[in-house]
Short mmCIF file of C-alpha atoms in Angstrom, two decimals:
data_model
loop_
_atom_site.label_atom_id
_atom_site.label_comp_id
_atom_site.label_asym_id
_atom_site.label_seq_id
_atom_site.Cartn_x
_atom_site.Cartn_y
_atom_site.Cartn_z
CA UNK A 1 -10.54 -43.80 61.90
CA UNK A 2 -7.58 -41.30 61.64
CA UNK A 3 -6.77 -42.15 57.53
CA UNK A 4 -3.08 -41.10 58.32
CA UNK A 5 -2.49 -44.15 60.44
CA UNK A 6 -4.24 -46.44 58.13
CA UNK A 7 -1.59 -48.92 56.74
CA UNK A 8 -1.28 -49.51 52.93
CA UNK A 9 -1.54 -53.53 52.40
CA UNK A 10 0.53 -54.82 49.70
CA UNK A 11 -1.56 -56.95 46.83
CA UNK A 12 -0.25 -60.42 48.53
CA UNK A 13 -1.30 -58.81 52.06
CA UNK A 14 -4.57 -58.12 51.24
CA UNK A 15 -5.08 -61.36 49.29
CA UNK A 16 -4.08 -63.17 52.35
CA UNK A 17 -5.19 -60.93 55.35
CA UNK A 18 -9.32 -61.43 56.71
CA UNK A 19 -11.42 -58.51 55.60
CA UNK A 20 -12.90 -58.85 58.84
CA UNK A 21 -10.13 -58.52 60.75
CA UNK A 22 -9.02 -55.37 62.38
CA UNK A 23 -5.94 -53.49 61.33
CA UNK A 24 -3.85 -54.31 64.62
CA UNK A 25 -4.63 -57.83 65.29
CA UNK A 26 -1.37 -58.51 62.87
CA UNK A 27 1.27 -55.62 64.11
CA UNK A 28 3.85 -57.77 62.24
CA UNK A 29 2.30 -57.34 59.01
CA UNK A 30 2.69 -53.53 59.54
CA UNK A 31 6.39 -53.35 60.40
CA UNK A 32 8.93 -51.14 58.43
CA UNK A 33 6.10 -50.36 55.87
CA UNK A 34 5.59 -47.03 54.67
CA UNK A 35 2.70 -44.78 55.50
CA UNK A 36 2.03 -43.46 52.00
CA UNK A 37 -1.23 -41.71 51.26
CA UNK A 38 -4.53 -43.23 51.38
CA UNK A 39 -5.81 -44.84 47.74
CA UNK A 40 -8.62 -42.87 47.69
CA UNK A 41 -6.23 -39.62 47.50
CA UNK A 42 -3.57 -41.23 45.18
CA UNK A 43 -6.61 -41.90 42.38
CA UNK A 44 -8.33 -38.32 42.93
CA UNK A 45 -4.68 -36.92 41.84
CA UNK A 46 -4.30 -39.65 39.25
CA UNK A 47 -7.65 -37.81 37.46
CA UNK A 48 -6.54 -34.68 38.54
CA UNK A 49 -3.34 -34.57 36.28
CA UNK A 50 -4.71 -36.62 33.36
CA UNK A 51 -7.27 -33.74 33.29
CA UNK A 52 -5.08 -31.34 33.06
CA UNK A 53 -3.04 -32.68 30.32
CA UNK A 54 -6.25 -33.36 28.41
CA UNK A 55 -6.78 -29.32 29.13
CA UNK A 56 -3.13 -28.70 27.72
CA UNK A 57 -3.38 -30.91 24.55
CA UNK A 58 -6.77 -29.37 23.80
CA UNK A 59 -5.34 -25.72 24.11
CA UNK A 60 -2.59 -26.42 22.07
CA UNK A 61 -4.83 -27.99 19.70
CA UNK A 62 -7.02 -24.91 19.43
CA UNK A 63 -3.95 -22.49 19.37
CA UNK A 64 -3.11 -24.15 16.44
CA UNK A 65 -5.90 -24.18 14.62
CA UNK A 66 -7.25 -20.77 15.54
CA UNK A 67 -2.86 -19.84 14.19
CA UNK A 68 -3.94 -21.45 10.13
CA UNK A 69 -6.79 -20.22 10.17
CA UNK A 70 -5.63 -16.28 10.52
CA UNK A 71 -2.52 -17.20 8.42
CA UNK A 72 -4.85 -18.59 5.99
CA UNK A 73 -7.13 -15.19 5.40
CA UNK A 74 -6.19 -12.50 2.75
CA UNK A 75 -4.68 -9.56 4.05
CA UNK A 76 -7.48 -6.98 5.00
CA UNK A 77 -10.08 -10.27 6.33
CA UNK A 78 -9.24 -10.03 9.98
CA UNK A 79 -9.73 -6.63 11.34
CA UNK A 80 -7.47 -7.71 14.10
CA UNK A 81 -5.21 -5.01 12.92
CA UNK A 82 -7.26 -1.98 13.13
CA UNK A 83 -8.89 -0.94 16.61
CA UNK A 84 -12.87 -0.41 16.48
CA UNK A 85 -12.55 3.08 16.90
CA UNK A 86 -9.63 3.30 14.43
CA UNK A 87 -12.08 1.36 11.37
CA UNK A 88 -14.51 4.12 12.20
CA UNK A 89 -12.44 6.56 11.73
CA UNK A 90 -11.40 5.54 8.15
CA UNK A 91 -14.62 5.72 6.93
CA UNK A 92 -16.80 9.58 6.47
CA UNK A 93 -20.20 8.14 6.63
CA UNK A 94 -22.93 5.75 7.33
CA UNK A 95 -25.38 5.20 5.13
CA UNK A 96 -28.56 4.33 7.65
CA UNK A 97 -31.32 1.46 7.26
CA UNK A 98 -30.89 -2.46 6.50
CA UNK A 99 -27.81 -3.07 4.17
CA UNK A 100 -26.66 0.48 5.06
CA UNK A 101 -25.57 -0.02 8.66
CA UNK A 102 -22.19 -1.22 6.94
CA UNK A 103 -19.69 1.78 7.37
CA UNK A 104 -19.05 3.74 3.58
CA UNK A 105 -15.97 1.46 2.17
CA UNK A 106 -15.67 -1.34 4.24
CA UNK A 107 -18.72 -3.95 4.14
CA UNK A 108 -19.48 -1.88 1.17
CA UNK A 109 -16.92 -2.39 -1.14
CA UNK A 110 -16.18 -6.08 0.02
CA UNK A 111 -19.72 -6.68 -1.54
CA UNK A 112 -18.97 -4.75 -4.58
CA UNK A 113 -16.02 -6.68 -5.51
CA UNK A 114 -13.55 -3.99 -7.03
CA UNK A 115 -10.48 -3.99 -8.93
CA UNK A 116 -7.65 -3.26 -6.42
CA UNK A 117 -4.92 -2.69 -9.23
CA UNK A 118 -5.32 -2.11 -12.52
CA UNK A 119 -2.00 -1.30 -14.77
CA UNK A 120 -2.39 1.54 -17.40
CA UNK A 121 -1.78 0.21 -20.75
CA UNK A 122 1.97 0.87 -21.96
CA UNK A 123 0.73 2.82 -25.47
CA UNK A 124 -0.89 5.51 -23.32
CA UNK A 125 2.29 6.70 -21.60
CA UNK A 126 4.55 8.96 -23.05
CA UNK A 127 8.19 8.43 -23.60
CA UNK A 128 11.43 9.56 -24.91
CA UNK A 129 13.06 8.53 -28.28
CA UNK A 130 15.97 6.93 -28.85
CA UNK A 131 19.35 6.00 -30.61
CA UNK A 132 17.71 2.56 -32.12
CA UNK A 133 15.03 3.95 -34.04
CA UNK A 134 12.29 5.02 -31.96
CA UNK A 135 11.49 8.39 -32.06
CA UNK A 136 9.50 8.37 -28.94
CA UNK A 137 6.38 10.15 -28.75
CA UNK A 138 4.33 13.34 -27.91
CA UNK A 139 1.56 12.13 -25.72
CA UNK A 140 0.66 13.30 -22.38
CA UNK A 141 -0.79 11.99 -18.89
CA UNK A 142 -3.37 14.50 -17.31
CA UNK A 143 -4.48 13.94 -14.11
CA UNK A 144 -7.47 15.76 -12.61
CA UNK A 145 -8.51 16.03 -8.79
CA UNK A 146 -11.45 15.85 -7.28
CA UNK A 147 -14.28 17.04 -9.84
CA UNK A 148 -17.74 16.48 -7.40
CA UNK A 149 -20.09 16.92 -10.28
CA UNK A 150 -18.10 20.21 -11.38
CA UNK A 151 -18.98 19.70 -15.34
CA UNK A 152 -18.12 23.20 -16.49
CA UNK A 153 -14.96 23.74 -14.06
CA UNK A 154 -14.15 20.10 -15.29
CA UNK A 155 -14.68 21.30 -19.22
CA UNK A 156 -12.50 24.89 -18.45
CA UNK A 157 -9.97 23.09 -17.82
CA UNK A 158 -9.18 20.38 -20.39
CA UNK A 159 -9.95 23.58 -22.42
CA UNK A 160 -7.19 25.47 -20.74
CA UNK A 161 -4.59 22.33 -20.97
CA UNK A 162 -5.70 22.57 -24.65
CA UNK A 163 -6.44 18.49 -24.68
CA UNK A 164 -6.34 16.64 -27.77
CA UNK A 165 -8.13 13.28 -27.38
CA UNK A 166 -5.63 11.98 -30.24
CA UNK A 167 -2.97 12.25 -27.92
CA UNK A 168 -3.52 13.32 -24.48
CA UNK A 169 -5.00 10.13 -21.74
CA UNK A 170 -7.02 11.81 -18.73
CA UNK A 171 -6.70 9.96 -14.77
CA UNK A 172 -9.46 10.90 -13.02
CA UNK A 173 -8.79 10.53 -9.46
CA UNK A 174 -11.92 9.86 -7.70
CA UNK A 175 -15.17 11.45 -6.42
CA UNK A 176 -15.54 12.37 -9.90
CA UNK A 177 -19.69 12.92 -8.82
CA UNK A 178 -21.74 13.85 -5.96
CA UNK A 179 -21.95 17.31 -4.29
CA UNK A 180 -21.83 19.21 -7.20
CA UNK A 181 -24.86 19.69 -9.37
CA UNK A 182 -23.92 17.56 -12.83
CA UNK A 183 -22.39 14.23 -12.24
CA UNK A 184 -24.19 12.42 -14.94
CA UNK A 185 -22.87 15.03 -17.43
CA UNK A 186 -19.30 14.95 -15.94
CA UNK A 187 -19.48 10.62 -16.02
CA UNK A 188 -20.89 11.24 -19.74
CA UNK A 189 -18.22 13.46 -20.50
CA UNK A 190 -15.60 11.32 -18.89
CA UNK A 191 -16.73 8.25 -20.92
CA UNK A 192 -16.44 9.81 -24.10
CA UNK A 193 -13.01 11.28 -23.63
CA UNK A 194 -12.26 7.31 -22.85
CA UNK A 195 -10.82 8.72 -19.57
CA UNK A 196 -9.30 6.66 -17.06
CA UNK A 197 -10.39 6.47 -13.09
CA UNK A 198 -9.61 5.12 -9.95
CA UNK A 199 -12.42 4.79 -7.18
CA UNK A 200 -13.31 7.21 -4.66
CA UNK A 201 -14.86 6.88 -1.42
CA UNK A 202 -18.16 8.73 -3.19
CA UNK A 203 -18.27 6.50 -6.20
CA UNK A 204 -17.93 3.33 -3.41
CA UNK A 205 -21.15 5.07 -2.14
CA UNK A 206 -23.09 5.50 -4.53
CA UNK A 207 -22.37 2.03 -6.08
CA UNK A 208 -23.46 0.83 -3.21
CA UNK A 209 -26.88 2.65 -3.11
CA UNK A 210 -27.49 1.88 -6.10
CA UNK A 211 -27.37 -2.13 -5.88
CA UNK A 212 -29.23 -1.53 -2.76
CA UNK A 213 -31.88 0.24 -5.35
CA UNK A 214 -31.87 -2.92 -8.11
CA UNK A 215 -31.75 -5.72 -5.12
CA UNK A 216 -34.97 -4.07 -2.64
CA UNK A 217 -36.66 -0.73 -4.32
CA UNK A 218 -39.53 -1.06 -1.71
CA UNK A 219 -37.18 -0.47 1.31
CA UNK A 220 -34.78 1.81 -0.63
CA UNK A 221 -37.92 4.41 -1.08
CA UNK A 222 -38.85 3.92 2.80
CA UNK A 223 -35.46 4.88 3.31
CA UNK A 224 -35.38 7.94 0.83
CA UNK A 225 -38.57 9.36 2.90
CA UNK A 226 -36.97 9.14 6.05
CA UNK A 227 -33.26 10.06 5.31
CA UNK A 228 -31.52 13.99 5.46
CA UNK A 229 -31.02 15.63 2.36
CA UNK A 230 -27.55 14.43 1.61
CA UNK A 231 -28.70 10.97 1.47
CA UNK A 232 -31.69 11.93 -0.52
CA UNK A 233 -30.01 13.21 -3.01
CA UNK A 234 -27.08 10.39 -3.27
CA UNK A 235 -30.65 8.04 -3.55
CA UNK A 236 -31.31 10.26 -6.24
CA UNK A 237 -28.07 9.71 -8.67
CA UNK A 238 -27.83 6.08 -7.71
CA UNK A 239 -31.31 5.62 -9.19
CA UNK A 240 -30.88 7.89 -12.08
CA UNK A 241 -27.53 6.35 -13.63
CA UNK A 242 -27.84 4.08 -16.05
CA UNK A 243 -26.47 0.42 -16.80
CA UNK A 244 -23.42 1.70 -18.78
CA UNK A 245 -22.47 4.10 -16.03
CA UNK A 246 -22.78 2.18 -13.46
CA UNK A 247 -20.40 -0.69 -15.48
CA UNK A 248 -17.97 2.21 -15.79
CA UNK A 249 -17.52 3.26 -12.36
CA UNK A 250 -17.54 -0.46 -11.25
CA UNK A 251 -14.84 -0.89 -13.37
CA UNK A 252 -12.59 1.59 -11.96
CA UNK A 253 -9.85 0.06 -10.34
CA UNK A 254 -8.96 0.97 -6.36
CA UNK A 255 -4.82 2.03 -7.58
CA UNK A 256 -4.04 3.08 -10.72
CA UNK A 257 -0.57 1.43 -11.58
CA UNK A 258 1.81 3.67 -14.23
CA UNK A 259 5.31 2.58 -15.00
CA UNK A 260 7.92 4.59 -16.60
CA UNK A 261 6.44 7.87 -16.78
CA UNK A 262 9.24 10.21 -18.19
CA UNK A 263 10.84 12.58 -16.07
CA UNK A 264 9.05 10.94 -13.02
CA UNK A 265 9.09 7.06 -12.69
CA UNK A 266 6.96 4.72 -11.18
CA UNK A 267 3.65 6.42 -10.79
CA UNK A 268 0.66 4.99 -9.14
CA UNK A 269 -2.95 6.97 -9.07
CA UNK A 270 -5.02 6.47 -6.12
CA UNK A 271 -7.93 8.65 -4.46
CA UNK A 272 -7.14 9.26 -0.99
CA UNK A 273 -3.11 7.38 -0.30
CA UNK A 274 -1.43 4.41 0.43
CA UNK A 275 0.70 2.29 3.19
CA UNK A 276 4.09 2.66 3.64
CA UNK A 277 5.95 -0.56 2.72
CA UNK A 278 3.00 -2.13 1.57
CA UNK A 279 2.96 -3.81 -1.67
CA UNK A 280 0.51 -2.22 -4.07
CA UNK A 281 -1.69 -5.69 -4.40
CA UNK A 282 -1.96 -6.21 -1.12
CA UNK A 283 -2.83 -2.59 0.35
CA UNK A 284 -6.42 -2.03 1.64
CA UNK A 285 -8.89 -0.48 -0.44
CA UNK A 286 -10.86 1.23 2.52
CA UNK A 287 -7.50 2.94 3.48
CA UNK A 288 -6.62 3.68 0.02
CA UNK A 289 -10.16 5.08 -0.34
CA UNK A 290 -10.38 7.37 2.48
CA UNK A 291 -6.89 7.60 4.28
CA UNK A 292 -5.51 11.28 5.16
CA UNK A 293 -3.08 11.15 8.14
CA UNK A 294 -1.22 8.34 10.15
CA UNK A 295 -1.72 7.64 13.72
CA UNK A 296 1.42 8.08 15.40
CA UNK A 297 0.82 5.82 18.44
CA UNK A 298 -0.77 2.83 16.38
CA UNK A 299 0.74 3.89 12.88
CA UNK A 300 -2.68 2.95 11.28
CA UNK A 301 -3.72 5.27 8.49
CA UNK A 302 -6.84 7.17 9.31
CA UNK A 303 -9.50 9.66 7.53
CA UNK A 304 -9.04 12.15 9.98
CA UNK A 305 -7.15 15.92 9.06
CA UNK A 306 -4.16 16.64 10.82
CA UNK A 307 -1.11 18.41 10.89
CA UNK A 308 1.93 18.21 8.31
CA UNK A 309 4.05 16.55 10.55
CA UNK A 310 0.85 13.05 10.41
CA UNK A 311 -0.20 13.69 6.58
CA UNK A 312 0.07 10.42 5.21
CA UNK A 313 2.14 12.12 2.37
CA UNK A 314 4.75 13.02 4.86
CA UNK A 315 5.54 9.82 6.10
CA UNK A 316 4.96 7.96 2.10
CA UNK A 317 7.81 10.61 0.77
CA UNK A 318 10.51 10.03 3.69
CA UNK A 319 10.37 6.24 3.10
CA UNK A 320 10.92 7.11 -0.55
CA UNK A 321 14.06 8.25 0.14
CA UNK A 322 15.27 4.85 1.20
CA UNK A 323 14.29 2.87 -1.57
CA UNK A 324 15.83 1.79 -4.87
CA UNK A 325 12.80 2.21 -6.53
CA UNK A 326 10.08 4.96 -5.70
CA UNK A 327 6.72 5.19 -6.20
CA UNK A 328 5.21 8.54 -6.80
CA UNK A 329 1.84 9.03 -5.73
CA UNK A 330 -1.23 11.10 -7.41
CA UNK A 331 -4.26 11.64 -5.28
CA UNK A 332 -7.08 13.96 -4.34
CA UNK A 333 -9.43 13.99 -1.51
CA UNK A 334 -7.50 16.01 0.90
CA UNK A 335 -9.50 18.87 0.32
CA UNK A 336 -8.84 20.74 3.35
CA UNK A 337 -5.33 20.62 2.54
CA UNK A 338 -5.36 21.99 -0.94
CA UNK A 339 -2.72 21.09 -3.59
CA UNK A 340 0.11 19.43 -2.06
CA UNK A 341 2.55 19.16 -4.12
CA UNK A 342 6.18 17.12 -2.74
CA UNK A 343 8.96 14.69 -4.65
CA UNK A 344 7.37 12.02 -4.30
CA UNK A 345 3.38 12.70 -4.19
CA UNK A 346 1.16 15.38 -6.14
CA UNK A 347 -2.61 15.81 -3.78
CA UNK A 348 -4.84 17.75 -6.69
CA UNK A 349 -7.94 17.85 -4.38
CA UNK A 350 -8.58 21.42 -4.10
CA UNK A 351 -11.42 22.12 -3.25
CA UNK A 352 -13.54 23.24 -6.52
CA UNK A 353 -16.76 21.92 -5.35
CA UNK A 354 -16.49 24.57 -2.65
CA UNK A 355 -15.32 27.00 -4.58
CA UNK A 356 -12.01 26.51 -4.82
CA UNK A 357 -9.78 25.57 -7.65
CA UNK A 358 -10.27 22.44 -9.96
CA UNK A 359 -6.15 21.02 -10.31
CA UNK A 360 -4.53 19.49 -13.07
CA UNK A 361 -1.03 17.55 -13.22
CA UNK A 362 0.20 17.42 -17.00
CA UNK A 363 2.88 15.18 -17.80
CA UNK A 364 4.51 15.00 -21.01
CA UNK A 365 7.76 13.21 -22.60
CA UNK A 366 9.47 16.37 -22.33
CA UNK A 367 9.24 18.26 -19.01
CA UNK A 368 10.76 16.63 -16.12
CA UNK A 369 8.38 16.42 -13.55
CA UNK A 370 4.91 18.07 -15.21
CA UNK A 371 3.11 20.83 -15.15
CA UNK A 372 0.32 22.07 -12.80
CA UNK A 373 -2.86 23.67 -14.32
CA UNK A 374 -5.93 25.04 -12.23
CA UNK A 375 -9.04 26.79 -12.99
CA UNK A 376 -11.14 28.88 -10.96
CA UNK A 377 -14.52 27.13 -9.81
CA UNK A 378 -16.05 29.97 -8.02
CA UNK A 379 -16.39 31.87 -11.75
CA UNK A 380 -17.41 28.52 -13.50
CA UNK A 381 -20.04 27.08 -11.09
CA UNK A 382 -22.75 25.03 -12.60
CA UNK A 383 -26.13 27.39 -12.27
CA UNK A 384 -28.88 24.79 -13.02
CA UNK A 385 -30.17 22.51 -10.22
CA UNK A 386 -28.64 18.86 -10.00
CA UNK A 387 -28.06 16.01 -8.28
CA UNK A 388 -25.88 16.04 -5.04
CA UNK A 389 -25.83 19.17 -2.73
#
């Protein structure tokens, strides 16, 4: 039968009509009634739509939950914000086999569980006198780049400085070991001067190696056996420091936080940089750790060298100039770069574990803006053999 000429009974029709009856033996029945679609249809797009608001609620539903959930992680969790390629880039090197897959800095130091910011206490800055009685004081901030295990280098130079522990605080700026051939002596030396640090991508490392070590020796030798002679040698230190060095590296916070530094400001010591318009708390410790120039398409920070017009540093001290309050930032790690000093940043990585110059930034209560001091490590390299080629 042709279902568009099939007449739609009403309920009191079809309660008094004959099942058995055919459609035309009552014509009357059928006059002036509408030819609507068949029942079967009406029902199929009855289901039809209830399914697809079920679909719509659910989505929402899901939208929203999947929206607090990502509101609800710390900043840093998601890695929504940083391409693949672009978290790859931020980080030097992969340590190989079981727990090392993780890229240097990122699962890494989530599993270390750092200090991000640490404030320097307020007795070991220097600062001016005044009208009301206090006669201010003579002590002095040095900051030191990149040392890489450089223990003589590391030893000129506090010597050329002429440091006095009594007054004189030292900021050691990262990668304070590996490379160079005494790192235990330079962490020794640091710990007696009562220095302070910030962690470096290296000391991230080699933390992490060496909880590998304490957690599963067996596999950590397997690995030793089968890895390059970098990694051999960073197996080496890990398993050769000892409980009190390892507390003191693990206690080294990720940004160094310095207020009222005379002739200077707000001062804040990190190893590699930091975010623009990112509050010190809440930066990212693998960027801080590793960062050396800003993508200019994504405006991600990444560890890759580049020119001037990209340096991290660049874009940090034009922001600075728009603020009420600047930050001035003290870093190393840009080797490649060399000292760097601007207004509003001071990079002291120069290279001395290559043969270049070990840098020093000496800040006192009475010269507005510091002093640099440098040594020669070419003429002071450490003969005997070591740890970290």
């Amino acid at each position: 039968m042709d279902d568009s000429k099939t007449p739609f009974l009403s309920e009191e029709a079809r309660h008094n009509s004959n099942p058995y009856e055919s459609d035309d033996i009552h014509p009357e029945k059928n006059h002036h009634q509408h030819e609507p679609s068949p029942p079967d249809s009406t029902a199929e797009r009855t289901v039809s739509r209830r399914t697809a608001r079920a679909f719509k609620i659910a989505f929402v539903i899901w939208l929203g939950v999947v929206f607090v959930t990502y509101m609800a992680m710390p900043k840093g969790a998601c890695s929504l914000h940083r391409k693949p390629t672009e978290q790859m880039a931020m980080m030097e090197d992969h340590v190989p086999g079981g727990d090392f897959t993780a890229p240097l800095g990122s699962g890494a130091s989530g599993k270390l569980g750092y200090k991000v910011v640490e404030d320097l206490p307020k007795k070991l800055i220097p600062h001016h006198g005044n009208y009301w009685g206090d006669h201010g004081n003579d002590r002095r901030l040095i900051f030191i780049g990149d040392v890489h295990g450089s223990y003589r280098p590391l030893r000129a130079l506090l010597k050329k400085v002429n440091h006095d522990q009594s007054k004189d605080h030292i900021i050691l700026l990262g990668d304070m070991i590996t490379r160079g051939r005494k790192s235990l002596e330079v962490l020794n030396y640091a710990m007696s001067l009562n220095a302070s640090c910030v962690r470096g991508n290296h000391e991230d490392r080699i933390l992490l190696l060496r909880k590998q070590i304490v957690k599963h020796p067996k596999s950590t030798h397997e690995l030793e056996r089968n890895s390059n002679q970098k990694l051999k040698a960073e197996i080496k230190l890990a398993r050769k420091l000892t409980n009190e060095q390892t507390r003191w590296l693990e206690e080294c916070p990720v940004i160094l936080n310095i207020n009222d530094v005379p002739g200077v400001g707000h001062v804040a010591a990190v190893h590699a940089g930091l975010r623009v318009g990112v509050p010190l708390a809440k930066q990212d410790p693998v960027q801080v750790m590793n960062m050396r120039s800003i993508d200019p398409t994504t405006g991600t920070p990444t560890s890759e060298k580049s020119s001037n017009k990209h340096h991290w540093a660049t874009y940090w001290n034009n922001a600075q100039r728009h603020v009420r309050n600047p930050i001035t930032v003290v870093y190393g790690h840009y080797a490649s770069y060399g000292l760097d000093v601007r207004r509003w940043s001071f990079g002291l990585d120069s290279d001395c574990n290559r043969g270049g110059k070990l840098s020093a930034w000496v800040v006192d209560a009475s010269k507005r803006g510091g002093t640099i001091v440098q040594v020669d490590c070419k003429k002071l390299a450490d003969k005997s053999e070591g740890e970290g080629q």
